[in-house]
Coordinates of C-alpha atoms in Angstrom, one line a residue:
M1 CA 17.5 -0.1 -0.6
A2 CA 15.5 -1.8 2.0
F3 CA 13.0 -0.6 4.5
A4 CA 11.5 -2.4 7.3
P5 CA 8.4 -3.5 8.0
P6 CA 5.8 -1.3 9.9
D7 CA 5.8 -1.3 13.8
S8 CA 3.0 -3.0 15.2
K9 CA 3.2 -0.6 18.2
P10 CA 0.5 2.6 17.9
T11 CA 2.3 5.4 17.6
H12 CA -0.4 8.0 16.9
A13 CA -4.2 8.4 17.8
A14 CA -6.7 6.0 15.9
V15 CA -7.7 6.9 13.0
Q16 CA -11.3 7.3 12.1
L17 CA -12.1 5.3 8.6
N18 CA -15.0 4.4 6.6
P19 CA -15.7 0.9 5.8
P20 CA -14.0 -1.0 3.3
K21 CA -15.1 -0.6 -0.3
E22 CA -14.9 -3.8 -2.5
D23 CA -15.9 -1.7 -5.8
A24 CA -13.7 -3.2 -8.9
I25 CA -10.9 -1.0 -9.8
T26 CA -8.9 -1.5 -12.8
L27 CA -5.2 -1.6 -13.1
S28 CA -5.7 1.5 -15.4
T29 CA -7.5 3.4 -12.7
L30 CA -5.2 2.7 -10.3
A31 CA -2.2 3.6 -12.6
S32 CA -3.7 7.0 -12.9
K33 CA -3.6 7.4 -8.7
T34 CA -0.1 8.6 -8.2
G35 CA -0.7 12.0 -7.0
V36 CA 0.8 14.1 -9.8
D37 CA -1.5 17.0 -11.1
G38 CA -3.2 17.0 -8.0
A39 CA -4.6 13.6 -8.7
P40 CA -5.1 11.3 -5.5
I41 CA -3.0 8.9 -4.6
W42 CA -3.6 5.1 -4.1
L43 CA -1.7 2.1 -3.6
A44 CA -2.8 -1.9 -3.3
I45 CA -1.6 -4.3 -1.4
K46 CA -2.9 -8.0 -2.2
G47 CA -5.3 -6.2 -4.5
H48 CA -6.7 -4.4 -1.5
V49 CA -6.9 -0.8 -2.9
F50 CA -5.9 2.3 -0.4
D51 CA -6.0 6.0 -0.4
V52 CA -3.0 7.3 0.7
S53 CA -3.3 10.7 -0.3
T54 CA -3.6 12.1 3.2
K55 CA 0.4 11.8 3.3
P56 CA 1.8 12.6 -0.3
D57 CA 4.8 13.4 1.6
M58 CA 5.5 9.9 1.7
Y59 CA 3.5 8.6 -1.4
G60 CA 3.5 11.1 -3.8
P61 CA 5.6 11.9 -6.5
K62 CA 8.5 13.0 -4.3
G63 CA 7.7 10.9 -1.5
S64 CA 10.3 8.0 -0.2
Y65 CA 7.1 5.4 -1.2
S66 CA 6.2 6.9 -4.4
V67 CA 7.5 3.7 -6.1
F68 CA 4.2 2.1 -5.1
A69 CA 2.0 4.7 -6.1
G70 CA -0.8 3.9 -8.7
K71 CA 0.1 0.0 -8.4
D72 CA 0.0 -2.9 -6.6
G73 CA 3.5 -3.4 -5.2
S74 CA 3.0 -6.3 -3.0
K75 CA 6.2 -8.1 -3.6
G76 CA 8.3 -5.2 -3.1
L77 CA 6.4 -4.5 0.3
G78 CA 7.1 -8.1 1.2
L79 CA 10.8 -7.7 0.4
G80 CA 11.3 -4.4 1.9
S81 CA 12.5 -3.1 -1.5
L82 CA 11.7 0.3 -2.9
K83 CA 13.4 -0.7 -6.4
A84 CA 10.5 -0.3 -9.1
E85 CA 11.4 -3.9 -10.4
D86 CA 10.1 -5.0 -7.0
A87 CA 6.7 -2.9 -7.1
V88 CA 4.5 -5.7 -8.7
A89 CA 1.7 -7.2 -7.7
D90 CA 2.7 -10.8 -8.0
Y91 CA 3.9 -11.9 -4.7
S92 CA 4.1 -15.5 -5.1
G93 CA 7.6 -16.1 -5.3
L94 CA 8.2 -15.0 -1.7
G95 CA 9.1 -17.0 1.5
P96 CA 7.3 -17.7 4.7
Q97 CA 9.2 -14.3 6.5
E98 CA 8.6 -12.3 3.6
L99 CA 4.8 -13.2 3.2
K100 CA 4.5 -12.5 7.1
V101 CA 6.1 -8.8 6.4
L102 CA 3.7 -8.6 3.4
D103 CA 0.5 -9.3 5.7
D104 CA 2.4 -7.1 8.3
W105 CA 2.0 -4.3 5.5
L106 CA -1.4 -5.2 4.9
V107 CA -2.9 -4.5 8.1
F108 CA -0.8 -1.4 9.0
F109 CA -2.7 -0.2 5.8
Q110 CA -6.1 -0.9 7.0
K111 CA -5.5 0.4 10.1
R112 CA -4.7 3.6 8.8
Y113 CA -5.6 4.4 5.0
N114 CA -9.5 4.3 3.4
Q115 CA -9.7 1.2 1.2
V116 CA -11.5 2.2 -2.0
G117 CA -11.9 -0.9 -3.4
M118 CA -10.4 -4.2 -4.7
V119 CA -8.0 -4.8 -8.2
S120 CA -10.2 -6.3 -10.7
K121 CA -8.9 -9.3 -12.2

């Protein structure tokens, strides 16, 4: 199932965000942030970790984008794919158009959600 990249036109009022954090977040910590049992919901794009807990209907366990919760799903975002096998951090095989889509998603999240850290390597 494919989905469209974010629209660059604003559809709602500006969101007040905290300054982006650069704290190191391990993959195991990220994996625990899926919204299950009331946990926060975090996802990462190109290593930037965002708290999307304000949208459990989208990213929580029953949400349409739940495949990205608790992981860096950069490849899937670039491809416009909701397949679990595409929701991985390695986006090195994406072409120029897919990389642009991925960058558009990063900007989309940076404008709407607090960045809580960066995935540690």
